Coordinates of C-alpha atoms and ligand atoms in Angstrom, one line a residue:
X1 CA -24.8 -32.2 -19.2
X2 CA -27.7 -32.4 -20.4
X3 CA -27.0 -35.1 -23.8
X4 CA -30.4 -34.0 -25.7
X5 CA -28.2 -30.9 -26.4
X6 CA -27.0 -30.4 -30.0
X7 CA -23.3 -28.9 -30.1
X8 CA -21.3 -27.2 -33.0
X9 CA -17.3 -27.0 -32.8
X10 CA -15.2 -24.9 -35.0
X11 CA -11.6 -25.8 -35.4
X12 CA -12.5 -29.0 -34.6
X13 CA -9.5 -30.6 -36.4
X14 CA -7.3 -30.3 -34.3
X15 CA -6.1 -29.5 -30.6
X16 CA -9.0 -27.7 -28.1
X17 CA -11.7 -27.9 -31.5
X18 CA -11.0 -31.4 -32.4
X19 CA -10.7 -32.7 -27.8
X20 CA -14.2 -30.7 -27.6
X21 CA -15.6 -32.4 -30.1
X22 CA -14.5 -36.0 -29.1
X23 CA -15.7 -35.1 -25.2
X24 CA -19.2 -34.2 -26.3
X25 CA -19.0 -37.1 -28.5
X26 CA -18.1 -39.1 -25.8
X27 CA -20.8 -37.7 -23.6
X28 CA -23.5 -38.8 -26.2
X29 CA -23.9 -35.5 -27.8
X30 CA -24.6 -35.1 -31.5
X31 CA -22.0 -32.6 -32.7
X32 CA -21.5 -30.2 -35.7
X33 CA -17.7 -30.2 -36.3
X34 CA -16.5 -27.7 -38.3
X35 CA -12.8 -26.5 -39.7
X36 CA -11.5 -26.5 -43.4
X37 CA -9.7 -29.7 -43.4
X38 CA -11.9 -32.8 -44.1
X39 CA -9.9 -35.6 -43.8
X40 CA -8.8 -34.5 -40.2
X41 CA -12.6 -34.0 -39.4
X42 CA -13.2 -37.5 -41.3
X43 CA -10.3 -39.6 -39.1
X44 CA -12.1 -37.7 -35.7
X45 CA -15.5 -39.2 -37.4
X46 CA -13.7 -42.1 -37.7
X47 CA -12.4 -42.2 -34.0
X48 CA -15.7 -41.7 -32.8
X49 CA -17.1 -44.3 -34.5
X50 CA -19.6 -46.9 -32.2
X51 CA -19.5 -44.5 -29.2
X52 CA -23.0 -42.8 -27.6
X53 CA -22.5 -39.0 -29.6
X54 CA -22.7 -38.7 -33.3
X55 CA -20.3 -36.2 -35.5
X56 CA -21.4 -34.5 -38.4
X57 CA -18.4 -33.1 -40.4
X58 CA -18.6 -29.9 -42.2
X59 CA -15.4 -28.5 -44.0
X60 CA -16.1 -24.7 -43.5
X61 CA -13.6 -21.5 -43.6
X62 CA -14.8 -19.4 -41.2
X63 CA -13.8 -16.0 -42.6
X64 CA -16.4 -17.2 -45.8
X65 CA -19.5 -14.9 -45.5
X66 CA -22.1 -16.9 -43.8
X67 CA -20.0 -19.4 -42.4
X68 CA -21.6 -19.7 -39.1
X69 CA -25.0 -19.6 -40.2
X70 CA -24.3 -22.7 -42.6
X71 CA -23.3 -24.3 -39.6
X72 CA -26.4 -23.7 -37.8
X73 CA -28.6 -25.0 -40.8
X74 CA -26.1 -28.0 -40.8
X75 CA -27.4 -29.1 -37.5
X76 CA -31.0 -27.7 -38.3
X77 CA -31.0 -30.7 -41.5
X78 CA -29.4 -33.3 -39.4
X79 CA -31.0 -32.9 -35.7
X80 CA -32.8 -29.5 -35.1
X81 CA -31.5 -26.0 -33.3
X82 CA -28.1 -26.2 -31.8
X83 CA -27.7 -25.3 -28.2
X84 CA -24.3 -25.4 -27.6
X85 CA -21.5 -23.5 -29.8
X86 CA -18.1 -24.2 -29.0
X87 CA -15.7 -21.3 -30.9
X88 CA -11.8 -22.5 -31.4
X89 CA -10.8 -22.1 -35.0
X90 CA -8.2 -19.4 -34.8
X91 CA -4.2 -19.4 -35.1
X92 CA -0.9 -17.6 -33.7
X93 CA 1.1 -15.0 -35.7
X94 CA 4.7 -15.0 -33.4
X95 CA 6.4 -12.2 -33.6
X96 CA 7.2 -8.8 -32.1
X97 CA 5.5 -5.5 -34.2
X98 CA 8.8 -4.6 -35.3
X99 CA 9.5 -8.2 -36.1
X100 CA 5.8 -10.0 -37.2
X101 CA 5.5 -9.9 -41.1
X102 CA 2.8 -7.1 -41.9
X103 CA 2.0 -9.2 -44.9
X104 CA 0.6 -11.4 -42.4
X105 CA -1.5 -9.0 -39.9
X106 CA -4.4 -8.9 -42.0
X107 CA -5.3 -12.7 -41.9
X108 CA -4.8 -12.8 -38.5
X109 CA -7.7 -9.8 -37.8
X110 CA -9.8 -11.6 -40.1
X111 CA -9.5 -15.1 -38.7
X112 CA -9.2 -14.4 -35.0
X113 CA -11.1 -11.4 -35.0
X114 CA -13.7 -10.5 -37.8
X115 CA -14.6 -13.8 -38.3
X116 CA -15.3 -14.4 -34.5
X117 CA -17.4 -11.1 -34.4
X118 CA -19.5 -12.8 -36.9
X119 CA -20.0 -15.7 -35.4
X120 CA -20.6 -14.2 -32.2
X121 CA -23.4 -12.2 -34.1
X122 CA -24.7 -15.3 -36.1
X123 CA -25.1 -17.6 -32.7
X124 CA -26.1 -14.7 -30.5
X125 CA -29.0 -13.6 -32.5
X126 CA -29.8 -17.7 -33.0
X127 CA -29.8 -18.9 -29.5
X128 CA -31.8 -15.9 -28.0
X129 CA -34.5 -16.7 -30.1
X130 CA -35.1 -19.9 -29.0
X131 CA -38.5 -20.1 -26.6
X132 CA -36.7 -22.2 -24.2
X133 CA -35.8 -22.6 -20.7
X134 CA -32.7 -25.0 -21.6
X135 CA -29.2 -23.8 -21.7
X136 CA -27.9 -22.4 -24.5
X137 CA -24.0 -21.5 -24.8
X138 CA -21.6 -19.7 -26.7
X139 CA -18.2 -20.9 -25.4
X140 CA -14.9 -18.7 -27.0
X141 CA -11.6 -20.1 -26.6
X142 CA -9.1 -16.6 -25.9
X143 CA -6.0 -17.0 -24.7
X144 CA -4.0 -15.0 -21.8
X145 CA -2.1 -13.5 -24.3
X146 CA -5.7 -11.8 -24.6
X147 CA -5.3 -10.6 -20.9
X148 CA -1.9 -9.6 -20.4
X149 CA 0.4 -7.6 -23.1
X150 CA 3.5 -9.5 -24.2
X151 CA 6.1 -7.7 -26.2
X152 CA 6.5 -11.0 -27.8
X153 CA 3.2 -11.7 -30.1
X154 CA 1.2 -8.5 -29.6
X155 CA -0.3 -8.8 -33.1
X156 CA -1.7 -12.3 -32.1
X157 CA -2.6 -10.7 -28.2
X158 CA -4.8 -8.0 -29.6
X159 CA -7.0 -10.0 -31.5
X160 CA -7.8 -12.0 -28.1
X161 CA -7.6 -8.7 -26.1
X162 CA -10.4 -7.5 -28.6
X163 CA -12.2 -11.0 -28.6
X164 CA -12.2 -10.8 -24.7
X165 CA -14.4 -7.9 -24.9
X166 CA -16.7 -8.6 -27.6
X167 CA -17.2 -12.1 -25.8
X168 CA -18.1 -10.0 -22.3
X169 CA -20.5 -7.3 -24.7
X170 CA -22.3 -10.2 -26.4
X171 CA -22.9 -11.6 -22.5
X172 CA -24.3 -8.3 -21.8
X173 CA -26.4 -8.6 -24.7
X174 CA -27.9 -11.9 -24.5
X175 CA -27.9 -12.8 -20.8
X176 CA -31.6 -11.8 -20.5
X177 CA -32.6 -14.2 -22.8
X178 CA -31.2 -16.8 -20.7
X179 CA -28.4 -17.6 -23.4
X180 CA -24.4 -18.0 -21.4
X181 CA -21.8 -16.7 -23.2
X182 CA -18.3 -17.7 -21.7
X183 CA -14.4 -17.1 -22.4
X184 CA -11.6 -19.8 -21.4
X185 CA -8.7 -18.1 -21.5
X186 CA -6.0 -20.7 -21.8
X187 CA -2.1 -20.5 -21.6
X188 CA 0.5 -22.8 -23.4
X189 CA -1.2 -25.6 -24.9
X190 CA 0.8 -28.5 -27.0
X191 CA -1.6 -28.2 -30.5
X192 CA -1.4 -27.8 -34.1
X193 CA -1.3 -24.3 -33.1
X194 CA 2.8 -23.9 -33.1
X195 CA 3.2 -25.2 -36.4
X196 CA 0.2 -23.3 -38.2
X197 CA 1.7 -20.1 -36.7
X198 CA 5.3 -21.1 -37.8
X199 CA 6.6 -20.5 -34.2
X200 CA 10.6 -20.8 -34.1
X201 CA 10.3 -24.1 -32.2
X202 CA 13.7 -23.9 -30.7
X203 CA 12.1 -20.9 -28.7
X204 CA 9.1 -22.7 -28.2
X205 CA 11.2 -26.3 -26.8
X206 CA 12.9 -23.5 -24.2
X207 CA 9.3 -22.2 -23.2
X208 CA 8.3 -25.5 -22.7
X209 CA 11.8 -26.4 -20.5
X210 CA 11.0 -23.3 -18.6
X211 CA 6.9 -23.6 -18.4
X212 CA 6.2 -27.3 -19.0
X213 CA 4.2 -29.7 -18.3
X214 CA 2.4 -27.4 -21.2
X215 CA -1.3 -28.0 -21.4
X216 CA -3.0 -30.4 -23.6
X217 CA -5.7 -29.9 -26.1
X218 CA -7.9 -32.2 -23.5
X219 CA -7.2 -30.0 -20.8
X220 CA -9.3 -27.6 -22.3
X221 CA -11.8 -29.6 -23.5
X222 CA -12.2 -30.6 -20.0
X223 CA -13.1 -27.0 -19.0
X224 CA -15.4 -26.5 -21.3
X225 CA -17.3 -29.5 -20.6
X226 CA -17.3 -28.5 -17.5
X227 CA -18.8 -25.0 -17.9
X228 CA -21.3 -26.4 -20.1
X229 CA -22.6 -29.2 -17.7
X230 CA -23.7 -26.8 -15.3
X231 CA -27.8 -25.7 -14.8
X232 CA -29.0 -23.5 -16.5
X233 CA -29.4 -21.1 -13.8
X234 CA -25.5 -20.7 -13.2
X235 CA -22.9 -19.1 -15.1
X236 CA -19.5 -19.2 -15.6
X237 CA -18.2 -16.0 -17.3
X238 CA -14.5 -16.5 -17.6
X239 CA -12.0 -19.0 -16.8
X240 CA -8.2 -18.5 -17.0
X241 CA -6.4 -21.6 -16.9
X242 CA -2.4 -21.8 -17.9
X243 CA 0.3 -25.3 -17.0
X244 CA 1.0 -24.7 -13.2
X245 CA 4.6 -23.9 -14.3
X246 CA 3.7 -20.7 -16.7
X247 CA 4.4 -17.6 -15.0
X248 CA 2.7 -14.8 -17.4
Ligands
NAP1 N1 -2.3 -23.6 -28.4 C1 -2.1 -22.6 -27.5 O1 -1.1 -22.4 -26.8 C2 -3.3 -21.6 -27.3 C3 -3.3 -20.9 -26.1 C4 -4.4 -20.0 -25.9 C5 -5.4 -19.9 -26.8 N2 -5.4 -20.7 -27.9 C6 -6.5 -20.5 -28.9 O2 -7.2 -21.7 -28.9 C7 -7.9 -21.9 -30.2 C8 -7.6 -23.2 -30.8 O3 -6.2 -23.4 -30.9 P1 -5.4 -24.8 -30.9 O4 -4.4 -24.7 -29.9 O5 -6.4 -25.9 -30.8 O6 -4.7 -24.7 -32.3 P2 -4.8 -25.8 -33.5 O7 -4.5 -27.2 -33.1 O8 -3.9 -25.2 -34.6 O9 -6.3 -25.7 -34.0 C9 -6.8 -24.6 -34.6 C10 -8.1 -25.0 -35.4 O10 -8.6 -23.8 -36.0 C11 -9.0 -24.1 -37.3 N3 -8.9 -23.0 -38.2 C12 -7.9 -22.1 -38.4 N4 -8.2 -21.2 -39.3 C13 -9.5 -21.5 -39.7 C14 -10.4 -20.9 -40.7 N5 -10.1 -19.8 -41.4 N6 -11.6 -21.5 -40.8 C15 -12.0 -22.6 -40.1 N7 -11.2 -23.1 -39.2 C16 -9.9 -22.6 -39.0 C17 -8.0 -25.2 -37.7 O11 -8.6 -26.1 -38.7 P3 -8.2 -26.1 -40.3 O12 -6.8 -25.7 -40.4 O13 -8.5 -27.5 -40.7 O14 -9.2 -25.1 -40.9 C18 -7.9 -26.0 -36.4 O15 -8.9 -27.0 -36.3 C19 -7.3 -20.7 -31.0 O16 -8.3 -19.7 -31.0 C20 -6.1 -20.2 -30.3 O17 -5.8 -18.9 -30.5 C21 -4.4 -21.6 -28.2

Protein backbone atom coordinates (compact mmCIF):
# COMPACT_ATOMS: atom_id res chain seq x y z
CA UNK A 1 0.00 0.00 0.00
CA UNK A 2 1.15 2.82 -0.76
CA UNK A 3 1.56 4.65 3.19
CA UNK A 4 1.71 8.43 1.74
CA UNK A 5 -2.09 7.66 1.33
CA UNK A 6 -4.55 9.50 3.65
CA UNK A 7 -7.63 7.16 4.72
CA UNK A 8 -11.01 8.05 6.23
CA UNK A 9 -13.10 5.21 8.22
CA UNK A 10 -16.74 5.55 9.19
CA UNK A 11 -17.94 3.38 11.91
CA UNK A 12 -14.81 3.12 13.04
CA UNK A 13 -15.77 2.37 16.61
CA UNK A 14 -16.29 -0.65 16.45
CA UNK A 15 -15.96 -4.16 14.52
CA UNK A 16 -14.97 -3.93 10.47
CA UNK A 17 -14.83 0.38 11.02
CA UNK A 18 -12.78 0.35 14.17
CA UNK A 19 -10.15 -3.31 12.61
CA UNK A 20 -9.80 -0.96 9.36
CA UNK A 21 -8.78 1.76 11.11
CA UNK A 22 -6.19 -0.03 13.39
CA UNK A 23 -4.76 -1.98 10.00
CA UNK A 24 -4.12 1.23 8.20
CA UNK A 25 -2.84 2.51 11.37
CA UNK A 26 -0.72 -0.21 11.63
CA UNK A 27 0.44 0.12 8.11
CA UNK A 28 1.70 3.79 8.78
CA UNK A 29 -1.29 5.44 7.28
CA UNK A 30 -2.76 8.67 8.75
CA UNK A 31 -6.42 7.99 9.23
CA UNK A 32 -9.78 9.98 9.61
CA UNK A 33 -11.91 7.83 12.00
CA UNK A 34 -15.19 8.68 12.12
CA UNK A 35 -18.57 7.22 14.06
CA UNK A 36 -20.69 9.10 16.77
CA UNK A 37 -19.21 7.65 19.83
CA UNK A 38 -15.91 9.48 21.01
CA UNK A 39 -14.66 7.63 23.73
CA UNK A 40 -14.62 4.37 21.59
CA UNK A 41 -12.80 6.39 18.86
CA UNK A 42 -10.59 7.94 21.83
CA UNK A 43 -9.52 4.25 23.47
CA UNK A 44 -8.77 3.10 19.44
CA UNK A 45 -6.60 6.54 19.51
CA UNK A 46 -5.34 5.29 22.51
CA UNK A 47 -4.46 1.71 21.18
CA UNK A 48 -2.72 3.13 18.51
CA UNK A 49 -0.73 5.16 20.34
CA UNK A 50 3.48 5.04 19.39
CA UNK A 51 2.78 2.91 16.20
CA UNK A 52 3.88 4.21 12.39
CA UNK A 53 -0.05 5.55 11.38
CA UNK A 54 -1.64 8.47 13.10
CA UNK A 55 -5.67 8.63 13.95
CA UNK A 56 -7.52 11.61 13.87
CA UNK A 57 -10.94 11.08 15.69
CA UNK A 58 -13.99 12.75 14.50
CA UNK A 59 -17.40 12.08 16.34
CA UNK A 60 -19.77 12.40 13.26
CA UNK A 61 -23.52 10.99 12.66
CA UNK A 62 -23.55 10.15 9.25
CA UNK A 63 -27.25 10.73 8.37
CA UNK A 64 -26.32 14.80 9.59
CA UNK A 65 -26.35 16.85 6.27
CA UNK A 66 -22.84 17.18 5.23
CA UNK A 67 -21.34 14.58 7.15
CA UNK A 68 -19.07 13.23 4.72
CA UNK A 69 -17.85 16.39 3.44
CA UNK A 70 -16.74 17.43 7.08
CA UNK A 71 -14.88 14.45 6.95
CA UNK A 72 -13.06 15.26 4.02
CA UNK A 73 -12.19 18.87 5.29
CA UNK A 74 -11.05 16.96 8.54
CA UNK A 75 -8.27 15.35 6.77
CA UNK A 76 -7.86 18.50 4.31
CA UNK A 77 -6.87 20.61 8.01
CA UNK A 78 -4.83 17.83 9.42
CA UNK A 79 -2.81 16.27 6.27
CA UNK A 80 -4.33 17.21 2.77
CA UNK A 81 -6.96 15.22 0.22
CA UNK A 82 -7.94 11.89 1.35
CA UNK A 83 -7.38 8.94 -1.02
CA UNK A 84 -8.75 6.22 0.53
CA UNK A 85 -12.55 6.05 2.04
CA UNK A 86 -13.38 3.14 3.90
CA UNK A 87 -17.52 3.14 4.36
CA UNK A 88 -18.80 0.73 7.43
CA UNK A 89 -21.03 2.76 9.73
CA UNK A 90 -24.37 1.01 9.22
CA UNK A 91 -26.51 -1.45 11.55
CA UNK A 92 -29.01 -4.67 11.39
CA UNK A 93 -32.77 -4.39 11.94
CA UNK A 94 -33.72 -8.47 12.57
CA UNK A 95 -36.84 -9.26 11.82
CA UNK A 96 -39.21 -10.66 9.21
CA UNK A 97 -41.66 -7.72 7.37
CA UNK A 98 -44.46 -9.12 9.16
CA UNK A 99 -42.41 -9.28 12.31
CA UNK A 100 -39.61 -6.09 12.09
CA UNK A 101 -41.10 -3.01 13.98
CA UNK A 102 -42.20 -0.46 11.17
CA UNK A 103 -41.36 2.20 13.76
CA UNK A 104 -37.96 1.17 12.99
CA UNK A 105 -37.68 0.88 9.01
CA UNK A 106 -37.15 4.43 8.57
CA UNK A 107 -33.84 4.71 10.47
CA UNK A 108 -32.57 1.88 8.91
CA UNK A 109 -33.17 3.53 5.04
CA UNK A 110 -31.68 6.54 6.35
CA UNK A 111 -28.53 5.09 7.98
CA UNK A 112 -27.75 2.23 5.67
CA UNK A 113 -29.09 3.67 2.71
CA UNK A 114 -29.62 7.54 2.32
CA UNK A 115 -26.79 8.33 4.19
CA UNK A 116 -24.50 5.97 2.11
CA UNK A 117 -25.95 7.54 -1.18
CA UNK A 118 -24.53 10.70 0.18
CA UNK A 119 -21.48 9.74 0.96
CA UNK A 120 -21.02 7.82 -2.13
CA UNK A 121 -21.88 11.25 -3.79
CA UNK A 122 -19.68 13.44 -1.42
CA UNK A 123 -16.36 11.11 -2.07
CA UNK A 124 -17.16 10.25 -5.64
CA UNK A 125 -17.32 13.86 -6.78
CA UNK A 126 -14.04 14.50 -4.36
CA UNK A 127 -11.72 11.81 -5.52
CA UNK A 128 -12.42 12.25 -9.27
CA UNK A 129 -11.21 15.54 -9.11
CA UNK A 130 -8.03 14.97 -8.00
CA UNK A 131 -5.19 15.48 -10.97
CA UNK A 132 -3.54 12.36 -10.04
CA UNK A 133 -2.36 9.18 -11.20
CA UNK A 134 -2.43 7.56 -7.44
CA UNK A 135 -5.13 5.34 -6.40
CA UNK A 136 -8.00 6.67 -5.03
CA UNK A 137 -10.79 4.21 -3.31
CA UNK A 138 -14.12 4.13 -2.16
CA UNK A 139 -14.46 0.83 -0.28
CA UNK A 140 -18.39 -0.13 0.99
CA UNK A 141 -18.89 -2.75 3.37
CA UNK A 142 -22.46 -4.72 2.08
CA UNK A 143 -23.29 -7.69 3.37
CA UNK A 144 -24.71 -11.12 1.51
CA UNK A 145 -27.72 -10.41 2.94
CA UNK A 146 -27.37 -7.62 0.08
CA UNK A 147 -27.01 -10.57 -2.52
CA UNK A 148 -29.30 -13.17 -1.61
CA UNK A 149 -33.09 -12.61 -0.19
CA UNK A 150 -33.66 -14.01 3.32
CA UNK A 151 -37.11 -14.21 4.63
CA UNK A 152 -35.50 -13.48 7.90
CA UNK A 153 -34.12 -9.66 7.83
CA UNK A 154 -35.38 -8.43 4.47
CA UNK A 155 -35.78 -4.85 5.80
CA UNK A 156 -32.00 -4.89 6.73
CA UNK A 157 -31.21 -6.99 3.07
CA UNK A 158 -32.78 -4.35 0.93
CA UNK A 159 -30.89 -1.57 2.06
CA UNK A 160 -27.54 -3.62 1.06
CA UNK A 161 -29.39 -5.02 -2.06
CA UNK A 162 -29.88 -1.20 -2.92
CA UNK A 163 -26.31 -0.27 -1.61
CA UNK A 164 -24.92 -3.08 -3.93
CA UNK A 165 -26.09 -1.30 -6.86
CA UNK A 166 -25.46 2.22 -6.10
CA UNK A 167 -21.80 0.96 -5.19
CA UNK A 168 -21.59 -0.80 -8.96
CA UNK A 169 -23.37 2.74 -10.63
CA UNK A 170 -20.95 5.02 -8.81
CA UNK A 171 -18.01 2.51 -10.36
CA UNK A 172 -19.52 3.18 -13.60
CA UNK A 173 -19.42 6.73 -12.95
CA UNK A 174 -16.05 7.29 -11.69
CA UNK A 175 -13.88 4.51 -13.20
CA UNK A 176 -12.66 6.88 -15.92
CA UNK A 177 -11.27 9.08 -13.69
CA UNK A 178 -9.08 6.40 -12.47
CA UNK A 179 -10.98 6.47 -9.02
CA UNK A 180 -11.84 2.26 -7.70
CA UNK A 181 -14.96 1.92 -6.09
CA UNK A 182 -15.34 -1.63 -4.44
CA UNK A 183 -18.04 -3.67 -2.38
CA UNK A 184 -16.98 -6.56 0.31
CA UNK A 185 -19.79 -8.31 0.86
CA UNK A 186 -19.33 -10.08 4.16
CA UNK A 187 -21.37 -12.92 5.94
CA UNK A 188 -21.65 -13.49 9.79
CA UNK A 189 -19.23 -11.41 11.46
CA UNK A 190 -18.83 -11.43 15.59
CA UNK A 191 -19.26 -7.21 16.10
CA UNK A 192 -21.08 -4.68 17.92
CA UNK A 193 -23.39 -5.19 15.20
CA UNK A 194 -25.81 -7.96 17.04
CA UNK A 195 -26.35 -5.91 20.00
CA UNK A 196 -26.99 -2.43 18.20
CA UNK A 197 -29.61 -4.35 16.02
CA UNK A 198 -31.14 -6.04 19.25
CA UNK A 199 -30.74 -9.57 17.57
CA UNK A 200 -32.53 -12.33 19.78
CA UNK A 201 -29.08 -13.72 20.71
CA UNK A 202 -30.32 -17.14 21.60
CA UNK A 203 -31.10 -17.32 17.71
CA UNK A 204 -27.98 -15.77 16.97
CA UNK A 205 -25.71 -18.43 19.64
CA UNK A 206 -27.74 -21.34 17.31
CA UNK A 207 -26.47 -19.56 14.03
CA UNK A 208 -23.18 -19.42 15.33
CA UNK A 209 -23.40 -23.46 16.56
CA UNK A 210 -24.67 -24.11 13.08
CA UNK A 211 -22.30 -21.51 11.00
CA UNK A 212 -19.30 -20.82 13.31
CA UNK A 213 -16.20 -20.23 13.38
CA UNK A 214 -18.13 -16.63 12.56
CA UNK A 215 -15.92 -14.04 11.01
CA UNK A 216 -14.14 -11.42 12.94
CA UNK A 217 -14.12 -7.79 12.55
CA UNK A 218 -10.24 -8.37 11.39
CA UNK A 219 -11.16 -10.64 8.83
CA UNK A 220 -12.55 -7.97 7.05
CA UNK A 221 -10.27 -5.54 7.63
CA UNK A 222 -7.86 -7.90 6.19
CA UNK A 223 -9.75 -7.69 2.82
CA UNK A 224 -9.89 -4.47 2.54
CA UNK A 225 -6.36 -3.95 3.05
CA UNK A 226 -5.95 -6.09 0.68
CA UNK A 227 -7.97 -4.57 -2.07
CA UNK A 228 -6.54 -1.33 -1.40
CA UNK A 229 -2.75 -2.46 -1.58
CA UNK A 230 -3.10 -3.29 -5.07
CA UNK A 231 -1.60 -0.78 -8.19
CA UNK A 232 -3.40 1.46 -9.31
CA UNK A 233 -3.93 -0.09 -12.55
CA UNK A 234 -5.98 -3.21 -11.03
CA UNK A 235 -9.33 -3.42 -9.68
CA UNK A 236 -11.14 -5.41 -7.49
CA UNK A 237 -14.96 -4.73 -7.92
CA UNK A 238 -16.54 -7.16 -5.46
CA UNK A 239 -15.58 -9.55 -2.90
CA UNK A 240 -17.95 -11.99 -1.09
CA UNK A 241 -16.47 -13.47 1.79
CA UNK A 242 -18.78 -15.47 4.59
CA UNK A 243 -16.99 -18.18 7.74
CA UNK A 244 -16.40 -21.45 5.64
CA UNK A 245 -19.26 -23.00 7.66
CA UNK A 246 -22.19 -20.40 6.41
CA UNK A 247 -24.22 -21.88 3.90
CA UNK A 248 -26.48 -18.75 2.53
N1 LIG B 1 -21.62 -7.99 11.58
C1 LIG B 1 -22.10 -8.64 10.51
O1 LIG B 1 -22.50 -9.81 10.59
C2 LIG B 1 -22.12 -7.95 9.18
C3 LIG B 1 -22.26 -8.74 8.05
C4 LIG B 1 -22.31 -8.14 6.80
C5 LIG B 1 -22.19 -6.76 6.70
N2 LIG B 1 -22.07 -6.01 7.82
C6 LIG B 1 -21.99 -4.55 7.65
O2 LIG B 1 -20.74 -4.11 8.08
C7 LIG B 1 -20.82 -2.75 8.50
C8 LIG B 1 -20.15 -2.61 9.85
O3 LIG B 1 -20.83 -3.46 10.77
P1 LIG B 1 -20.09 -4.10 12.02
O4 LIG B 1 -20.33 -5.55 11.98
O5 LIG B 1 -18.71 -3.59 12.14
O6 LIG B 1 -21.04 -3.51 13.19
P2 LIG B 1 -20.68 -2.64 14.50
O7 LIG B 1 -19.60 -3.29 15.27
O8 LIG B 1 -22.00 -2.41 15.16
O9 LIG B 1 -20.14 -1.26 13.89
C9 LIG B 1 -21.02 -0.37 13.26
C10 LIG B 1 -20.38 0.98 13.21
O10 LIG B 1 -21.28 1.88 12.53
C11 LIG B 1 -21.34 3.08 13.28
N3 LIG B 1 -22.60 3.77 13.06
C12 LIG B 1 -23.86 3.27 13.14
N4 LIG B 1 -24.77 4.22 12.90
C13 LIG B 1 -24.07 5.35 12.64
C14 LIG B 1 -24.44 6.69 12.32
N5 LIG B 1 -25.71 7.09 12.22
N6 LIG B 1 -23.44 7.59 12.11
C15 LIG B 1 -22.15 7.25 12.23
N7 LIG B 1 -21.76 6.00 12.51
C16 LIG B 1 -22.71 5.06 12.73
C17 LIG B 1 -21.16 2.64 14.73
O11 LIG B 1 -20.62 3.69 15.50
P3 LIG B 1 -21.43 4.60 16.57
O12 LIG B 1 -22.51 3.76 17.16
O13 LIG B 1 -20.35 5.00 17.52
O14 LIG B 1 -21.92 5.74 15.74
C18 LIG B 1 -20.11 1.56 14.58
O15 LIG B 1 -18.82 2.13 14.59
C19 LIG B 1 -22.31 -2.40 8.49
O16 LIG B 1 -22.61 -1.71 7.30
C20 LIG B 1 -22.99 -3.76 8.45
O17 LIG B 1 -24.24 -3.70 7.81
C21 LIG B 1 -22.02 -6.57 9.07
Amino acid sequence: MDEERIAIVTGASSGIGRATAARFARRGLRVVAAARRKDALDQLVAEAAGGPGTIVPVAADMTTPRAAGKLLEAAEREWGPAAVAVLAAGRGLPGTILGSDPLRWAEIIEVNYLSMLEQLRAFGSDFRQRETAAARDIVVIGSTAGRQVSAANPVYGSTKFAVHSLVEALRQEVCGDGVRVTLIEPGFVRSGFQDAAGYDMQWFAAVTEESGPLLVPDDVAATVEFVVDRPAHVHLDDIRLRPTRQRI
